[in-house]
Short mmCIF file of C-alpha atoms and ligand atoms in Angstrom, two decimals:
data_model
loop_
_atom_site.label_atom_id
_atom_site.label_comp_id
_atom_site.label_asym_id
_atom_site.label_seq_id
_atom_site.Cartn_x
_atom_site.Cartn_y
_atom_site.Cartn_z
CA UNK A 1 -128.43 -70.90 56.29
CA UNK A 2 -129.44 -74.46 56.67
CA UNK A 3 -133.05 -73.49 56.22
CA UNK A 4 -132.50 -71.54 53.01
CA UNK A 5 -130.36 -74.18 51.36
CA UNK A 6 -132.91 -76.81 52.29
CA UNK A 7 -135.63 -74.58 50.89
CA UNK A 8 -133.78 -73.96 47.64
CA UNK A 9 -133.18 -77.68 47.29
CA UNK A 10 -136.92 -78.15 47.76
CA UNK A 11 -137.80 -75.48 45.22
CA UNK A 12 -135.33 -76.90 42.71
CA UNK A 13 -136.78 -80.35 43.22
CA UNK A 14 -140.29 -79.22 42.32
CA UNK A 15 -139.96 -79.05 38.53
CA UNK A 16 -138.27 -82.45 38.58
CA UNK A 17 -141.17 -83.88 40.51
CA UNK A 18 -143.60 -82.35 38.08
CA UNK A 19 -141.78 -83.89 35.10
CA UNK A 20 -141.70 -87.17 36.87
CA UNK A 21 -145.40 -87.02 37.61
CA UNK A 22 -146.13 -86.29 33.96
CA UNK A 23 -144.02 -89.25 32.91
CA UNK A 24 -145.68 -91.64 35.31
CA UNK A 25 -149.28 -90.54 34.71
CA UNK A 26 -151.22 -93.62 33.75
CA UNK A 27 -154.06 -93.48 31.28
CA UNK A 28 -156.74 -96.00 30.64
CA UNK A 29 -156.08 -98.38 27.75
CA UNK A 30 -158.77 -98.87 25.04
CA UNK A 31 -159.62 -102.20 26.73
CA UNK A 32 -161.11 -100.16 29.59
CA UNK A 33 -159.30 -102.44 32.02
CA UNK A 34 -155.56 -101.82 32.01
CA UNK A 35 -153.73 -98.55 32.46
CA UNK A 36 -150.42 -97.62 30.91
CA UNK A 37 -148.00 -94.74 31.07
CA UNK A 38 -147.19 -95.31 27.43
CA UNK A 39 -150.35 -96.01 25.41
CA UNK A 40 -148.24 -97.81 22.81
CA UNK A 41 -147.82 -100.60 25.37
CA UNK A 42 -151.59 -101.16 25.83
CA UNK A 43 -151.81 -103.73 23.04
CA UNK A 44 -149.41 -106.01 24.87
CA UNK A 45 -151.62 -106.64 27.91
CA UNK A 46 -153.86 -109.20 26.17
CA UNK A 47 -150.77 -110.97 24.78
CA UNK A 48 -149.32 -111.22 28.29
CA UNK A 49 -152.63 -112.48 29.69
CA UNK A 50 -152.85 -115.11 26.97
CA UNK A 51 -149.38 -116.54 27.53
CA UNK A 52 -149.70 -116.46 31.33
CA UNK A 53 -153.03 -118.30 31.26
CA UNK A 54 -152.69 -120.57 28.25
CA UNK A 55 -148.98 -121.12 27.61
CA UNK A 56 -147.42 -121.03 31.07
CA UNK A 57 -150.69 -121.83 32.93
CA UNK A 58 -149.32 -119.78 35.84
CA UNK A 59 -146.50 -122.25 36.45
CA UNK A 60 -142.72 -122.25 36.48
CA UNK A 61 -142.87 -125.44 34.43
CA UNK A 62 -141.63 -126.78 31.13
CA UNK A 63 -143.21 -124.03 28.99
CA UNK A 64 -141.72 -121.26 31.13
CA UNK A 65 -138.32 -122.99 31.08
CA UNK A 66 -138.54 -123.36 27.31
CA UNK A 67 -139.40 -119.68 26.82
CA UNK A 68 -136.33 -118.68 28.84
CA UNK A 69 -134.06 -121.00 26.85
CA UNK A 70 -135.45 -119.52 23.63
CA UNK A 71 -134.45 -116.00 24.76
CA UNK A 72 -130.85 -117.16 24.79
CA UNK A 73 -130.85 -119.22 21.61
CA UNK A 74 -132.39 -116.36 19.63
CA UNK A 75 -130.29 -113.56 21.16
CA UNK A 76 -126.86 -115.18 21.02
CA UNK A 77 -127.16 -115.58 17.25
CA UNK A 78 -124.91 -112.61 16.50
CA UNK A 79 -121.18 -112.13 16.17
CA UNK A 80 -118.93 -109.21 15.25
CA UNK A 81 -117.32 -111.36 12.55
CA UNK A 82 -120.02 -113.75 11.36
CA UNK A 83 -122.97 -111.32 11.54
CA UNK A 84 -126.50 -112.28 12.57
CA UNK A 85 -129.36 -110.27 14.04
CA UNK A 86 -129.20 -111.21 17.74
CA UNK A 87 -132.51 -110.93 19.58
CA UNK A 88 -134.46 -110.57 16.34
CA UNK A 89 -136.81 -113.58 16.32
CA UNK A 90 -134.86 -115.32 13.56
CA UNK A 91 -134.93 -118.60 15.46
CA UNK A 92 -138.71 -118.66 14.93
CA UNK A 93 -139.03 -117.15 11.45
CA UNK A 94 -136.01 -119.01 10.06
CA UNK A 95 -136.54 -122.14 12.12
CA UNK A 96 -136.05 -124.27 9.01
CA UNK A 97 -132.38 -123.21 9.10
CA UNK A 98 -131.65 -122.58 12.76
CA UNK A 99 -133.16 -125.82 14.03
CA UNK A 100 -130.55 -127.72 12.02
CA UNK A 101 -127.81 -126.31 14.28
CA UNK A 102 -126.74 -129.03 16.76
CA UNK A 103 -126.78 -126.57 19.70
CA UNK A 104 -130.48 -125.99 19.02
CA UNK A 105 -131.35 -129.59 19.92
CA UNK A 106 -134.71 -129.44 21.72
CA UNK A 107 -135.66 -125.97 20.41
CA UNK A 108 -138.08 -127.74 18.03
CA UNK A 109 -140.25 -128.81 20.99
CA UNK A 110 -140.05 -125.32 22.49
CA UNK A 111 -141.20 -123.77 19.19
CA UNK A 112 -143.99 -126.35 18.91
CA UNK A 113 -145.19 -125.12 22.31
CA UNK A 114 -144.62 -121.38 22.01
CA UNK A 115 -144.80 -120.89 18.22
CA UNK A 116 -148.62 -120.99 17.96
CA UNK A 117 -148.81 -118.06 20.41
CA UNK A 118 -146.13 -116.15 18.52
CA UNK A 119 -148.02 -116.62 15.25
CA UNK A 120 -151.41 -115.82 16.83
CA UNK A 121 -150.10 -112.47 18.09
CA UNK A 122 -147.96 -111.70 15.01
CA UNK A 123 -150.05 -108.66 14.05
CA UNK A 124 -149.32 -107.06 17.44
CA UNK A 125 -145.86 -108.28 18.35
CA UNK A 126 -142.84 -109.00 16.10
CA UNK A 127 -141.11 -112.39 16.54
CA UNK A 128 -138.10 -110.80 18.24
CA UNK A 129 -140.31 -108.90 20.68
CA UNK A 130 -142.47 -111.96 21.32
CA UNK A 131 -139.51 -114.12 22.32
CA UNK A 132 -138.15 -111.49 24.71
CA UNK A 133 -141.63 -110.72 26.07
CA UNK A 134 -142.35 -114.40 26.69
CA UNK A 135 -138.96 -114.73 28.41
CA UNK A 136 -139.63 -111.80 30.74
CA UNK A 137 -143.12 -113.15 31.51
CA UNK A 138 -141.74 -116.68 32.03
CA UNK A 139 -139.50 -115.37 34.80
CA UNK A 140 -142.40 -113.94 36.80
CA UNK A 141 -143.92 -117.45 36.86
CA UNK A 142 -140.95 -118.58 38.95
CA UNK A 143 -140.73 -117.75 42.67
CA UNK A 144 -137.54 -115.82 43.36
CA UNK A 145 -136.92 -114.74 39.78
CA UNK A 146 -136.44 -111.05 38.94
CA UNK A 147 -138.98 -108.98 37.07
CA UNK A 148 -136.89 -107.72 34.18
CA UNK A 149 -137.68 -104.76 31.91
CA UNK A 150 -139.20 -105.38 28.50
CA UNK A 151 -138.53 -103.16 25.52
CA UNK A 152 -140.72 -103.33 22.42
CA UNK A 153 -140.11 -102.50 18.77
CA UNK A 154 -137.72 -105.10 17.30
CA UNK A 155 -137.98 -105.20 13.50
CA UNK A 156 -138.83 -108.38 11.59
CA UNK A 157 -135.80 -110.69 11.32
CA UNK A 158 -133.96 -110.44 8.02
CA UNK A 159 -132.16 -113.78 7.87
CA UNK A 160 -131.25 -116.86 9.82
CA UNK A 161 -128.42 -116.63 12.31
CA UNK A 162 -125.07 -117.89 11.05
CA UNK A 163 -124.24 -121.36 12.43
CA UNK A 164 -121.99 -122.19 15.39
CA UNK A 165 -122.85 -119.18 17.57
CA UNK A 166 -124.84 -120.99 20.30
CA UNK A 167 -122.59 -122.59 22.94
CA UNK A 168 -122.82 -126.34 23.38
CA UNK A 169 -122.66 -128.34 26.62
CA UNK A 170 -119.52 -130.05 25.30
CA UNK A 171 -117.70 -126.70 24.88
CA UNK A 172 -114.79 -125.88 27.16
CA UNK A 173 -114.72 -122.79 29.37
CA UNK A 174 -112.36 -120.91 27.06
CA UNK A 175 -114.65 -121.16 24.07
CA UNK A 176 -117.76 -120.36 26.14
CA UNK A 177 -116.12 -117.25 27.62
CA UNK A 178 -114.81 -116.17 24.21
CA UNK A 179 -118.21 -116.60 22.55
CA UNK A 180 -119.88 -114.47 25.22
CA UNK A 181 -117.01 -111.93 25.35
CA UNK A 182 -117.41 -111.31 21.62
CA UNK A 183 -120.87 -109.92 22.35
CA UNK A 184 -119.85 -107.98 25.44
CA UNK A 185 -120.32 -110.36 28.37
CA UNK A 186 -117.77 -110.58 31.17
CA UNK A 187 -117.00 -113.98 32.79
CA UNK A 188 -119.04 -112.88 35.84
CA UNK A 189 -122.03 -112.09 33.60
CA UNK A 190 -121.68 -115.50 31.95
CA UNK A 191 -121.80 -117.25 35.33
CA UNK A 192 -124.84 -115.24 36.39
CA UNK A 193 -126.83 -115.84 33.22
CA UNK A 194 -125.92 -119.50 32.71
CA UNK A 195 -126.13 -120.59 36.36
CA UNK A 196 -129.23 -118.51 37.09
CA UNK A 197 -131.17 -119.78 34.08
CA UNK A 198 -130.21 -123.38 34.76
CA UNK A 199 -131.80 -122.98 38.20
CA UNK A 200 -135.17 -123.27 36.41
CA UNK A 201 -134.24 -125.85 33.81
CA UNK A 202 -133.75 -129.41 32.80
CA UNK A 203 -132.85 -131.61 29.87
CA UNK A 204 -135.52 -132.82 27.48
CA UNK A 205 -133.18 -134.15 24.80
CA UNK A 206 -129.58 -134.64 25.82
CA UNK A 207 -130.35 -137.57 28.13
CA UNK A 208 -131.46 -140.29 25.72
CA UNK A 209 -134.93 -141.64 26.43
CA UNK A 210 -135.57 -139.23 29.32
CA UNK A 211 -137.32 -135.88 29.39
CA UNK A 212 -137.54 -133.16 31.99
CA UNK A 213 -134.44 -134.23 33.93
CA UNK A 214 -133.76 -131.25 36.23
CA UNK A 215 -130.38 -129.54 36.55
CA UNK A 216 -130.90 -128.98 40.28
CA UNK A 217 -133.17 -130.17 43.05
CA UNK A 218 -135.65 -127.30 42.60
CA UNK A 219 -136.39 -126.64 38.91
CA UNK A 220 -139.61 -124.73 39.69
CA UNK A 221 -137.84 -122.22 41.91
CA UNK A 222 -135.45 -119.54 40.82
CA UNK A 223 -133.02 -120.15 43.66
CA UNK A 224 -129.29 -120.62 44.22
CA UNK A 225 -129.49 -124.39 44.72
CA UNK A 226 -127.96 -125.01 41.27
CA UNK A 227 -124.77 -123.32 42.45
CA UNK A 228 -124.52 -125.93 45.26
CA UNK A 229 -125.67 -129.00 43.36
CA UNK A 230 -123.27 -128.49 40.44
CA UNK A 231 -120.31 -128.31 42.86
CA UNK A 232 -121.02 -131.64 44.59
CA UNK A 233 -118.77 -134.60 43.80
CA UNK A 234 -120.52 -136.66 41.18
CA UNK A 235 -122.35 -139.87 41.10
CA UNK A 236 -124.00 -140.58 37.77
CA UNK A 237 -127.52 -139.96 36.56
CA UNK A 238 -128.90 -143.24 37.79
CA UNK A 239 -131.15 -144.18 34.92
CA UNK A 240 -128.98 -143.86 31.85
CA UNK A 241 -125.80 -145.75 32.57
CA UNK A 242 -123.47 -142.85 33.07
CA UNK A 243 -122.85 -139.50 31.44
CA UNK A 244 -123.49 -139.11 27.74
CA UNK A 245 -121.87 -136.53 25.52
CA UNK A 246 -122.28 -133.09 27.09
CA UNK A 247 -123.30 -134.35 30.52
CA UNK A 248 -121.11 -134.88 33.51
CA UNK A 249 -121.58 -136.63 36.80
CA UNK A 250 -124.21 -135.43 39.24
CA UNK A 251 -124.66 -135.97 42.92
CA UNK A 252 -128.43 -135.89 43.30
CA UNK A 253 -130.40 -138.82 41.90
CA UNK A 254 -132.84 -137.80 39.20
CA UNK A 255 -130.90 -134.70 38.19
CA UNK A 256 -128.37 -134.29 35.41
CA UNK A 257 -125.47 -131.90 35.18
CA UNK A 258 -124.32 -130.26 31.98
CA UNK A 259 -120.61 -130.76 31.48
CA UNK A 260 -120.33 -127.04 30.71
CA UNK A 261 -122.01 -126.09 34.02
CA UNK A 262 -119.67 -128.43 35.92
CA UNK A 263 -116.67 -126.81 34.25
CA UNK A 264 -117.82 -123.21 34.79
CA UNK A 265 -118.29 -124.00 38.48
CA UNK A 266 -114.70 -125.28 38.79
CA UNK A 267 -112.61 -123.18 36.40
CA UNK A 268 -110.24 -120.66 38.07
CA UNK A 269 -111.69 -117.90 35.85
CA UNK A 270 -115.28 -118.46 36.98
CA UNK A 271 -115.31 -120.57 40.17
CA UNK A 272 -115.23 -117.70 42.66
CA UNK A 273 -118.15 -115.94 40.97
CA UNK A 274 -120.01 -119.24 40.82
CA UNK A 275 -119.49 -119.85 44.54
CA UNK A 276 -120.32 -116.21 45.36
CA UNK A 277 -123.93 -116.84 44.31
CA UNK A 278 -124.44 -119.76 46.74
CA UNK A 279 -127.18 -118.70 49.13
CA UNK A 280 -127.04 -115.09 47.87
CA UNK A 281 -130.53 -115.00 46.39
CA UNK A 282 -130.94 -111.28 45.76
CA UNK A 283 -127.41 -110.82 44.48
CA UNK A 284 -127.90 -113.72 42.04
CA UNK A 285 -131.35 -112.61 40.88
CA UNK A 286 -130.07 -109.08 40.27
CA UNK A 287 -126.96 -110.16 38.34
CA UNK A 288 -128.97 -112.64 36.32
CA UNK A 289 -131.73 -110.13 35.53
CA UNK A 290 -129.21 -107.55 34.30
CA UNK A 291 -127.51 -110.15 32.08
CA UNK A 292 -130.78 -111.38 30.55
CA UNK A 293 -131.78 -107.79 29.81
CA UNK A 294 -128.42 -107.41 28.08
CA UNK A 295 -129.17 -110.51 25.98
CA UNK A 296 -132.48 -108.95 24.97
CA UNK A 297 -130.64 -105.96 23.45
CA UNK A 298 -128.17 -107.96 21.31
CA UNK A 299 -128.39 -106.71 17.75
CA UNK A 300 -130.84 -103.99 18.85
CA UNK A 301 -130.51 -100.31 19.71
CA UNK A 302 -132.19 -99.78 23.07
CA UNK A 303 -132.83 -96.13 22.19
CA UNK A 304 -134.98 -97.12 19.24
CA UNK A 305 -137.13 -99.41 21.40
CA UNK A 306 -140.07 -98.46 23.63
CA UNK A 307 -139.94 -99.29 27.33
CA UNK A 308 -143.05 -101.43 27.91
CA UNK A 309 -141.84 -102.92 31.19
CA UNK A 310 -145.16 -101.91 32.69
CA UNK A 311 -146.88 -104.85 30.98
CA UNK A 312 -144.75 -107.39 32.88
CA UNK A 313 -146.66 -108.76 35.88
CA UNK A 314 -145.23 -108.53 39.40
CA UNK A 315 -142.50 -110.95 40.41
CA UNK A 316 -143.32 -113.87 42.69
CA UNK A 317 -141.44 -113.28 45.93
CA UNK A 318 -139.06 -115.83 47.42
CA UNK A 319 -141.22 -118.48 49.10
CA UNK A 320 -138.42 -120.89 49.95
CA UNK A 321 -135.64 -121.13 52.51
CA UNK A 322 -131.89 -120.88 52.19
CA UNK A 323 -129.78 -123.14 49.96
CA UNK A 324 -128.94 -126.49 51.55
CA UNK A 325 -126.82 -129.57 51.03
CA UNK A 326 -128.95 -132.44 49.78
CA UNK A 327 -129.71 -135.18 52.35
CA UNK A 328 -126.57 -137.05 53.47
CA UNK A 329 -124.28 -134.46 51.80
CA UNK A 330 -122.09 -131.84 53.46
CA UNK A 331 -119.17 -129.55 52.76
CA UNK A 332 -117.04 -132.72 52.42
CA UNK A 333 -118.94 -133.49 49.22
CA UNK A 334 -118.23 -130.11 47.64
CA UNK A 335 -115.46 -129.60 45.07
CA UNK A 336 -114.22 -126.42 46.66
CA UNK A 337 -112.94 -124.53 43.63
CA UNK A 338 -112.49 -120.91 44.75
CA UNK A 339 -109.09 -120.15 46.28
CA UNK A 340 -109.95 -116.79 47.75
CA UNK A 341 -113.17 -117.45 49.67
CA UNK A 342 -114.53 -120.20 51.87
CA UNK A 343 -117.65 -122.08 50.74
CA UNK A 344 -120.64 -120.75 52.74
CA UNK A 345 -122.00 -122.69 55.72
CA UNK A 346 -125.17 -124.50 54.73
CA UNK A 347 -127.57 -126.82 56.51
CA UNK A 348 -127.98 -130.43 55.30
CA UNK A 349 -131.54 -131.44 54.43
CA UNK A 350 -132.72 -134.09 56.89
CA UNK A 351 -133.49 -137.69 55.98
CA UNK A 352 -132.20 -140.25 53.51
CA UNK A 353 -131.08 -139.42 49.95
CA UNK A 354 -133.98 -138.58 47.68
CA UNK A 355 -134.62 -138.83 43.94
CA UNK A 356 -135.79 -135.66 42.22
CA UNK A 357 -138.89 -136.11 40.06
CA UNK A 358 -138.79 -135.22 36.35
CA UNK A 359 -140.35 -131.94 35.19
CA UNK A 360 -143.77 -132.69 33.62
CA UNK A 361 -143.58 -132.04 29.88
CA UNK A 362 -145.59 -129.37 28.09
CA UNK A 363 -148.07 -130.71 25.58
CA UNK A 364 -147.35 -128.92 22.35
CA UNK A 365 -150.34 -127.80 20.33
CA UNK A 366 -149.03 -129.49 17.22
CA UNK A 367 -148.52 -132.76 19.07
CA UNK A 368 -144.90 -133.20 17.94
CA UNK A 369 -142.58 -134.78 20.46
CA UNK A 370 -139.47 -135.38 18.37
C1 HEM B 401 -122.75 -122.05 28.03
C2 HEM B 401 -123.99 -121.72 27.78
C3 HEM B 401 -125.12 -122.71 27.78
C4 HEM B 401 -125.12 -124.03 27.43
C5 HEM B 401 -123.99 -124.88 26.91
C6 HEM B 401 -126.49 -124.50 27.63
C7 HEM B 401 -126.92 -125.78 27.36
C8 HEM B 401 -128.17 -126.28 27.64
C9 HEM B 401 -128.61 -127.63 27.36
C10 HEM B 401 -127.79 -128.70 26.68
C11 HEM B 401 -129.88 -127.74 27.81
C12 HEM B 401 -130.75 -128.99 27.77
C13 HEM B 401 -131.40 -129.14 26.43
C14 HEM B 401 -132.27 -130.38 26.37
O1 HEM B 401 -131.76 -131.47 26.56
O2 HEM B 401 -133.47 -130.24 26.12
C15 HEM B 401 -130.25 -126.47 28.38
C16 HEM B 401 -131.47 -126.18 28.93
C17 HEM B 401 -131.86 -124.93 29.31
N1 HEM B 401 -131.11 -123.77 29.19
FE1 HEM B 401 -129.16 -123.64 28.75
N2 HEM B 401 -127.26 -123.48 28.11
C18 HEM B 401 -126.47 -122.37 28.21
C19 HEM B 401 -126.86 -121.10 28.61
C20 HEM B 401 -128.17 -120.76 28.86
C21 HEM B 401 -128.65 -119.41 29.02
C22 HEM B 401 -127.78 -118.16 28.94
C23 HEM B 401 -129.99 -119.49 29.25
C24 HEM B 401 -131.03 -118.39 29.47
C25 HEM B 401 -130.79 -117.14 29.63
C26 HEM B 401 -130.33 -120.89 29.27
C27 HEM B 401 -131.58 -121.40 29.59
C28 HEM B 401 -131.89 -122.74 29.62
C29 HEM B 401 -133.16 -123.23 30.10
C30 HEM B 401 -134.26 -122.42 30.74
C31 HEM B 401 -133.14 -124.62 29.88
C32 HEM B 401 -134.25 -125.62 30.18
C33 HEM B 401 -135.18 -125.79 29.03
C34 HEM B 401 -136.30 -126.75 29.33
O3 HEM B 401 -136.37 -127.24 30.45
O4 HEM B 401 -137.08 -127.02 28.44
N3 HEM B 401 -129.22 -121.63 29.02
N4 HEM B 401 -129.19 -125.58 28.26
C1 NAG B 402 -141.15 -122.08 11.08
O1 NAG B 402 -140.80 -121.96 9.71
C2 NAG B 402 -141.87 -122.13 8.78
C3 NAG B 402 -141.34 -121.97 7.37
O2 NAG B 402 -140.10 -122.54 7.19
C4 NAG B 402 -142.94 -121.10 9.01
O3 NAG B 402 -144.04 -121.34 8.16
C5 NAG B 402 -143.38 -121.14 10.46
O4 NAG B 402 -144.28 -120.06 10.70
C6 NAG B 402 -142.18 -120.98 11.40
N1 NAG B 402 -142.61 -121.04 12.79
C7 NAG B 402 -142.60 -119.97 13.60
C8 NAG B 402 -143.06 -120.20 14.99
O5 NAG B 402 -142.26 -118.86 13.25
C1 NAG B 403 -119.94 -142.44 36.05
O1 NAG B 403 -119.93 -142.96 34.74
C2 NAG B 403 -118.65 -142.89 34.10
C3 NAG B 403 -118.80 -143.36 32.67
O2 NAG B 403 -119.84 -144.28 32.52
C4 NAG B 403 -117.64 -143.72 34.90
O3 NAG B 403 -116.37 -143.62 34.30
C5 NAG B 403 -117.58 -143.16 36.33
O4 NAG B 403 -116.72 -143.95 37.12
C6 NAG B 403 -118.96 -143.16 36.97
N1 NAG B 403 -118.87 -142.52 38.27
C7 NAG B 403 -119.46 -142.97 39.37
C8 NAG B 403 -119.22 -142.21 40.61
O5 NAG B 403 -120.16 -143.98 39.37
#
């Protein structure tokens, strides 16, 4: 009895295995070097190699951070009422319009850096695909970040995004959640995608006269430290005489906190999700990865795109320890904001308080630094 049902399960499984094998059979690309299951993806390998070597230079630095920010600022440009094409590349093609939007402050420098690569590969990759491809490849420059799928085939953008669709750091939690909800994101997805991305991020523009001011202690690691640092009681960014518009107080010298991040970490609608990511690396990376993939499909029909995830290099594994309190800080310094769960136990980093160094700035090809 047991034997025969096991056998029939085995026999039934065979055709499935055969189909699976056919689907995963890799063939050699025309370059004679790479292999792909889907030959249509072959042309992307040289694009990926170029941006890894020459744009990101194998680092989770300013260019990689900029590419990730661009994913969001392109994709969120869609609304059920105002229209827009979402993840369509309009922020590049219609930069003359979209860069005038206040929320796109700093995107000019990112396009100066990434734009030449987008234009160089324009015959192979549409602007919408390039931005999402660069975003997926930027993540695998960052230790701890997920390797997310990449789908190819976005059409050329038709028009600029309507204005006022990109959230601003001065926005309150209600308007941020409403903006995201209108394109299908739950509050938990908002926390994952905003907090996770700002783990590998900093401000190049909103702190006057300073560039590369990190949002957490570890801007080159995709870790959960941001979820701790943003919940600490504030002292001010030491070098600029207190918070400017859109910033709020921060507890680690050399870092700056976006007002919107500080609010999301403390609001009753989002605080428990925010805290739930503290020291939960794989949970955070997974939730973030799923939410970024969702961004990449805004305005697109996944079924009309081709899965070219195979061109994305392997992720860099976690090469860092657990989240910690910064030196001299402890649970006493945390604004405990979740009523239903205790803040996790963390170790305090030894030694005196430190100042976090700025993120070195990418040199844009066009030399603009406005
Ligand atoms: C409520 C939503 C969000 C707000 C208000 C916001 C705001 C900001 C601001 C003001 C900056 C600094 C800009 C500068 O001074 O140069 C920034 C940086 C950044 N943001 Fe966001 N952001 C949000 C969501 C996201 C999302 C969803 C992503 C990606 C999926 C993202 C990725 C980044 C990255 C990677 C940077 C660093 C860029 C760099 O270092 O060059 N942000 N964000
Ligand atoms: C920015 O817009 C100009 C035209 O307004 C265009 O020539 C240029 O190619 C655009 N940049 C990118 C990266 O698409
Ligand atoms: C930070 O700066 C703001 C405005 O400049 C000020 O009101 C606040 O007291 C400062 N906080 C600390 C802890 O220094």
